[in-house]
Coordinates of C-alpha atoms and ligand atoms in Angstrom, one line a residue:
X1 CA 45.9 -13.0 48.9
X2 CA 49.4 -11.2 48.9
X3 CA 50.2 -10.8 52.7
X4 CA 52.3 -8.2 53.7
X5 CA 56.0 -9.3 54.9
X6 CA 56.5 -8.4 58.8
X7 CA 60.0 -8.0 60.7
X8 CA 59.7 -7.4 64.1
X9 CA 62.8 -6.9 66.0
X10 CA 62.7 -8.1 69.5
X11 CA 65.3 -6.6 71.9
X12 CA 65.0 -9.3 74.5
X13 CA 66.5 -7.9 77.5
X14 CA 69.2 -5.5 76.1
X15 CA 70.4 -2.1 75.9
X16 CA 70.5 1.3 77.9
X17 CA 68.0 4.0 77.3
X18 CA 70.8 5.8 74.9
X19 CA 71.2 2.7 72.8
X20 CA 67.7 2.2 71.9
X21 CA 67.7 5.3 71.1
X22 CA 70.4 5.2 68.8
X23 CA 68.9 2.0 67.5
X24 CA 65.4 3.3 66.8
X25 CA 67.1 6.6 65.2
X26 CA 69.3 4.4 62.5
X27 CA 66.6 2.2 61.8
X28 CA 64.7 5.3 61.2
X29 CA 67.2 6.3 58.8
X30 CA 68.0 3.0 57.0
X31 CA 64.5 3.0 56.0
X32 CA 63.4 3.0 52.6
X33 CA 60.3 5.6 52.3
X34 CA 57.7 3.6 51.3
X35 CA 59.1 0.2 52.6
X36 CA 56.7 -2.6 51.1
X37 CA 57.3 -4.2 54.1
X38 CA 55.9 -3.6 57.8
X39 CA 58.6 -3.5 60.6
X40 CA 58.2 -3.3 64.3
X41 CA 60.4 -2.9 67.7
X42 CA 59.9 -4.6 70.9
X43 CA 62.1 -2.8 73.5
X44 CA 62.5 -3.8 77.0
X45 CA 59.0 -1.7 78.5
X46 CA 61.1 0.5 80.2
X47 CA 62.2 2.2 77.1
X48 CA 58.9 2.5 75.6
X49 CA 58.2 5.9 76.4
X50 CA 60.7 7.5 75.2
X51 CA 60.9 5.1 72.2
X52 CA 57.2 5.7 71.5
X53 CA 58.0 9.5 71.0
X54 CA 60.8 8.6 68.4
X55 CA 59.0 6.6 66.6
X56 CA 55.8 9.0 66.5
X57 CA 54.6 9.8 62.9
X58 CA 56.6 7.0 61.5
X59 CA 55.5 3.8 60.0
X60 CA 57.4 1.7 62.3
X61 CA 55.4 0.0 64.9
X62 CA 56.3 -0.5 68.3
X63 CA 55.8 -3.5 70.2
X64 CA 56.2 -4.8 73.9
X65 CA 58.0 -8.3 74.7
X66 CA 54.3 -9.3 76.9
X67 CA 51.1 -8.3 78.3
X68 CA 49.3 -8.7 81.4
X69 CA 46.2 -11.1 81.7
X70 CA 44.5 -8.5 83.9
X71 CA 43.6 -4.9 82.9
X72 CA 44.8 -3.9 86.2
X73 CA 45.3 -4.4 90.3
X74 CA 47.3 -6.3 92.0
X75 CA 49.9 -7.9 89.5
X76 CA 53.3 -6.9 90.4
X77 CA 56.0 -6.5 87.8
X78 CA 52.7 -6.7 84.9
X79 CA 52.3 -4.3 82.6
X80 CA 49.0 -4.5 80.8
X81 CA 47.2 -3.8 77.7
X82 CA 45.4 -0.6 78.1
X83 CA 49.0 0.9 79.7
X84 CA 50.7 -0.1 76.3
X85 CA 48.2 1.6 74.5
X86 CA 48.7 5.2 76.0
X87 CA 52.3 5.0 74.7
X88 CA 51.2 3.9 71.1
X89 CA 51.9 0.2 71.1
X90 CA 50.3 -1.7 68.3
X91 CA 52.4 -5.4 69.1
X92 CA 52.4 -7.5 72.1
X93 CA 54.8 -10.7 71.7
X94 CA 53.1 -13.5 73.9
X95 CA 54.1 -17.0 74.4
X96 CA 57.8 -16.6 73.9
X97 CA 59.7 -19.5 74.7
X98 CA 61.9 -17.7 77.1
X99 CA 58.7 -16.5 79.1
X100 CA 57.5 -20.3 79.0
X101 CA 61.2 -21.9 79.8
X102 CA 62.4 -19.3 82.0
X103 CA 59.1 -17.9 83.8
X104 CA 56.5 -21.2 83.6
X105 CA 54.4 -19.4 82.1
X106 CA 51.4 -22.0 80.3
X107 CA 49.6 -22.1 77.9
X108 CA 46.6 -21.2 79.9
X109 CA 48.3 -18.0 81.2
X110 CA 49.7 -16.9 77.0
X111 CA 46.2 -17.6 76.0
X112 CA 45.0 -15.4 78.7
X113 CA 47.5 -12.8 77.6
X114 CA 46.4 -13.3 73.9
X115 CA 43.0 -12.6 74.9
X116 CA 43.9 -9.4 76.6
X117 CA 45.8 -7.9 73.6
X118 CA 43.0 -8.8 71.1
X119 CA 40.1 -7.1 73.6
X120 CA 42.3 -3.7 74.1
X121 CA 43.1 -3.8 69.7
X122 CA 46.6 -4.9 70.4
X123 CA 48.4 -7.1 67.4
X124 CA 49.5 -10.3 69.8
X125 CA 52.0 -11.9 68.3
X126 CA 51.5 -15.8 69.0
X127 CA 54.8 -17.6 69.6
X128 CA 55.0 -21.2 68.9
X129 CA 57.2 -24.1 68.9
X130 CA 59.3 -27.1 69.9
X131 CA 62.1 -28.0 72.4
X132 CA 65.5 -30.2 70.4
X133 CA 63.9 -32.8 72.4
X134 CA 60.6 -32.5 71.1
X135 CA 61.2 -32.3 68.1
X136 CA 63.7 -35.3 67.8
X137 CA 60.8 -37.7 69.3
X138 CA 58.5 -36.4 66.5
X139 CA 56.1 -34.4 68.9
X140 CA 56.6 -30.8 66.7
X141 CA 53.5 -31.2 65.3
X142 CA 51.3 -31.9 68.9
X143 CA 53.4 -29.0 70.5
X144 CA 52.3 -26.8 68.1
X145 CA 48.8 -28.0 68.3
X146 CA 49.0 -27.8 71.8
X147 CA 49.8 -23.9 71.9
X148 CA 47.7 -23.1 69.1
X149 CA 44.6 -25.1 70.5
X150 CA 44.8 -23.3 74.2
X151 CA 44.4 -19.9 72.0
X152 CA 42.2 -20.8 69.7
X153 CA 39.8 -22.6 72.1
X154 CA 39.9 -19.5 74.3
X155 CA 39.5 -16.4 71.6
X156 CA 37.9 -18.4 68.7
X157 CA 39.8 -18.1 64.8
X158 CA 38.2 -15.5 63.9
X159 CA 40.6 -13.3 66.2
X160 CA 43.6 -14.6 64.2
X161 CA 42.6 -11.8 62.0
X162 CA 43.9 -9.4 64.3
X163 CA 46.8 -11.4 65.5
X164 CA 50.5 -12.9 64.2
X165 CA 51.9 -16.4 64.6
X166 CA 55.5 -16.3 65.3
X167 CA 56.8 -19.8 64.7
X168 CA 60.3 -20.2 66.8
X169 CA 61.5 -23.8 67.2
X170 CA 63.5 -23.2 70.5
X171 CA 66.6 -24.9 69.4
X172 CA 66.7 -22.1 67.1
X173 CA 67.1 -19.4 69.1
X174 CA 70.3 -17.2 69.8
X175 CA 72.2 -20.6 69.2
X176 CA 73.4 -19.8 65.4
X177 CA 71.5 -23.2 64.6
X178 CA 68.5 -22.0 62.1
X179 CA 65.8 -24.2 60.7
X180 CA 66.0 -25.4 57.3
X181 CA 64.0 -23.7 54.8
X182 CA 62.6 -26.9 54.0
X183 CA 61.9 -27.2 58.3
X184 CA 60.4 -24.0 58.1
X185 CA 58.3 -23.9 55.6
X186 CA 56.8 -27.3 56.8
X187 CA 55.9 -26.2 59.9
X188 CA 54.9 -22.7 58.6
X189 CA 52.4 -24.9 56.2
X190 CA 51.5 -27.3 58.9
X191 CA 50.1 -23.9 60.9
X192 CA 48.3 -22.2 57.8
X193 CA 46.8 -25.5 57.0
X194 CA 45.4 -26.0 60.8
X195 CA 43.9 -22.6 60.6
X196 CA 42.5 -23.3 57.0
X197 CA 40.8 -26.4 58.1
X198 CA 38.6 -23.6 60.4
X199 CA 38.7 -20.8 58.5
X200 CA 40.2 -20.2 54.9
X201 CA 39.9 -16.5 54.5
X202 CA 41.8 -16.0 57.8
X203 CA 44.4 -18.6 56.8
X204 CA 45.0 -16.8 54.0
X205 CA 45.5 -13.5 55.3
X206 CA 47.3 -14.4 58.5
X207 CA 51.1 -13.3 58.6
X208 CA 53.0 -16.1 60.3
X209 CA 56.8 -15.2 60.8
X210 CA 59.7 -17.5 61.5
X211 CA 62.1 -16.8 64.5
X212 CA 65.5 -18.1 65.7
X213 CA 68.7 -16.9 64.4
X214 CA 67.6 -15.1 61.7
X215 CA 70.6 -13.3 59.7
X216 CA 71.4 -11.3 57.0
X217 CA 72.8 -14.1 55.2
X218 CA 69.8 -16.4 55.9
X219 CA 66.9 -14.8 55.8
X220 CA 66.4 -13.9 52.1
X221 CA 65.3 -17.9 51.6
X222 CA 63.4 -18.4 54.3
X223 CA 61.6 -15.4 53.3
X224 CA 61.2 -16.8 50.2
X225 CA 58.9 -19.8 51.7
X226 CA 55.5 -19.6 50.6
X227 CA 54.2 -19.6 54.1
X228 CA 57.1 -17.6 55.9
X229 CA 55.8 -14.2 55.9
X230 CA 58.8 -12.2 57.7
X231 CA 60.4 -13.2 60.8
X232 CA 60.7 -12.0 64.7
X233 CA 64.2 -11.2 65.0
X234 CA 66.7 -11.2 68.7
X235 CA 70.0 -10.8 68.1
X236 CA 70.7 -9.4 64.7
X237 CA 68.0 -6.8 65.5
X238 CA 70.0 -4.9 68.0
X239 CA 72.3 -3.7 64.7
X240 CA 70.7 -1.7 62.8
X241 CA 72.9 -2.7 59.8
X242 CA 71.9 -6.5 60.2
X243 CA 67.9 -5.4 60.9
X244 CA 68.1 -3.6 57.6
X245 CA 69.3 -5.8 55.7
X246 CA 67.0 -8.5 57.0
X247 CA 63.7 -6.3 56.7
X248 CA 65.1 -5.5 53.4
X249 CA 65.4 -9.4 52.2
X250 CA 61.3 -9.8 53.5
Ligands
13P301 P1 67.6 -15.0 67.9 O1 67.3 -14.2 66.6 O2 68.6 -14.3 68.8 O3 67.9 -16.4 67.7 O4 66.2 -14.9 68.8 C1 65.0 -15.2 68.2 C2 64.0 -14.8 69.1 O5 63.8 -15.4 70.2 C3 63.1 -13.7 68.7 O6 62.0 -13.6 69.5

């Protein structure tokens, strides 16, 4: 099956309301008309609203950086799933390894989160991967397992059809030091294989993106992986010059 490439550009915590919307207005622009390939934002919630308007009518899809695990009560600073929904949101990133390093969160807890996107028809997308340290004692592999397994044991493979793996090996991330192709794609394959051995037809179909320093100048080859199907994108995608031209090299 031919997947569909997917750029998402996660903005992290970054911006003011009039830069996002000047961000979200020359991405607009820079678009080709019928782009072959699917791109999404993830601004900081905050902006959502108002980016939700922009980007009403258009094919880009907007995204938020988490989700609750509860549909509502007494969860201060959450913002859940059905609340995303009124505003249009079609992406929820979960499990990103700034949430896990910075704010503990568990695998429990971005399973939880997971859950909660897939019952309110959000598109989680998953993020995965291993610490330097991890993956210099040869643990990549059972890390991955690890994160995949809490989800998977929780909402089952079938909902993989309604979700994204992003796979972001941490060292990766805002330090200018990006995986290998070769890296990549091995642990790209590694995940597609896992999922085949429970389900083929949703291996097959499931989009996994890489994430972690993705530029303009790199991200033609690892696009060009067999199992690299677009990537989740920090930095480069608060310029809308470098977030073209990377959801142009998908
Ligand atoms: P950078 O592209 O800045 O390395 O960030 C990647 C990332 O964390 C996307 O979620």
């Amino acid at each position: 099956m031919a997947r569909r490439p997917l750029v998402v550009g996660n903005w992290k915590m970054n911006g003011t309301r009039a830069s996002s919307q000047k961000l979200v207005a020359d991405i607009l622009a820079g678009l080709p008309g019928n782009s072959p390939v699917e791109v999404g934002v993830c601004p900081p919630a905050v902006f959502i609203p108002e980016i939700a308007q922009s980007l009403a009518g258009k094919s880009v899809r907007l995204g938020a950086q988490n989700v609750a695990d509860q549909d509502e009560g007494a969860y201060t600073g959450e913002v859940s799933a059905p609340m995303l929904r009124e505003f249009n949101v079609s992406l929820a990133i979960v499990g990103h390894s700034e949430r896990r390093a910075l704010y503990g969160e568990t695998d429990a807890l971005v399973a939880s989160r997971y859950a909660k996107a897939i019952g309110h028809g959000l598109t989680p997308i998953l993020c995965v991967g291993e610490t330097l340290e991890e993956r210099e004692s040869d643990a990549t592999f059972a890390v991955i397992d690890k994160q995949l397994g809490a989800v998977l044991d929780l909402s089952g493979v079938e909902s993989l059809k309604q979700a994204v793996i992003a796979y972001e090996p941490v060292w990766a991330i805002g330090t200018g030091r990006t995986a290998s192709t070769e890296q990549a794609q091995e642990v790209h394959g590694y995940i597609r294989g896992k999922i085949a051995a429970l389900n083929a037809e949703v291996a097959d179909g499931l989009q996994i993106l890489y994430g972690g320093s993705v530029k303009p100048d790199n991200a033609v080859a690892l696009f060009g992986q067999p199992d690299v199907d677009g990537g989740l994108i920090g930095g480069a995608s608060l310029d809308a010059k470098s977030f073209l031209a990377i959801c142009l090299s998908a």
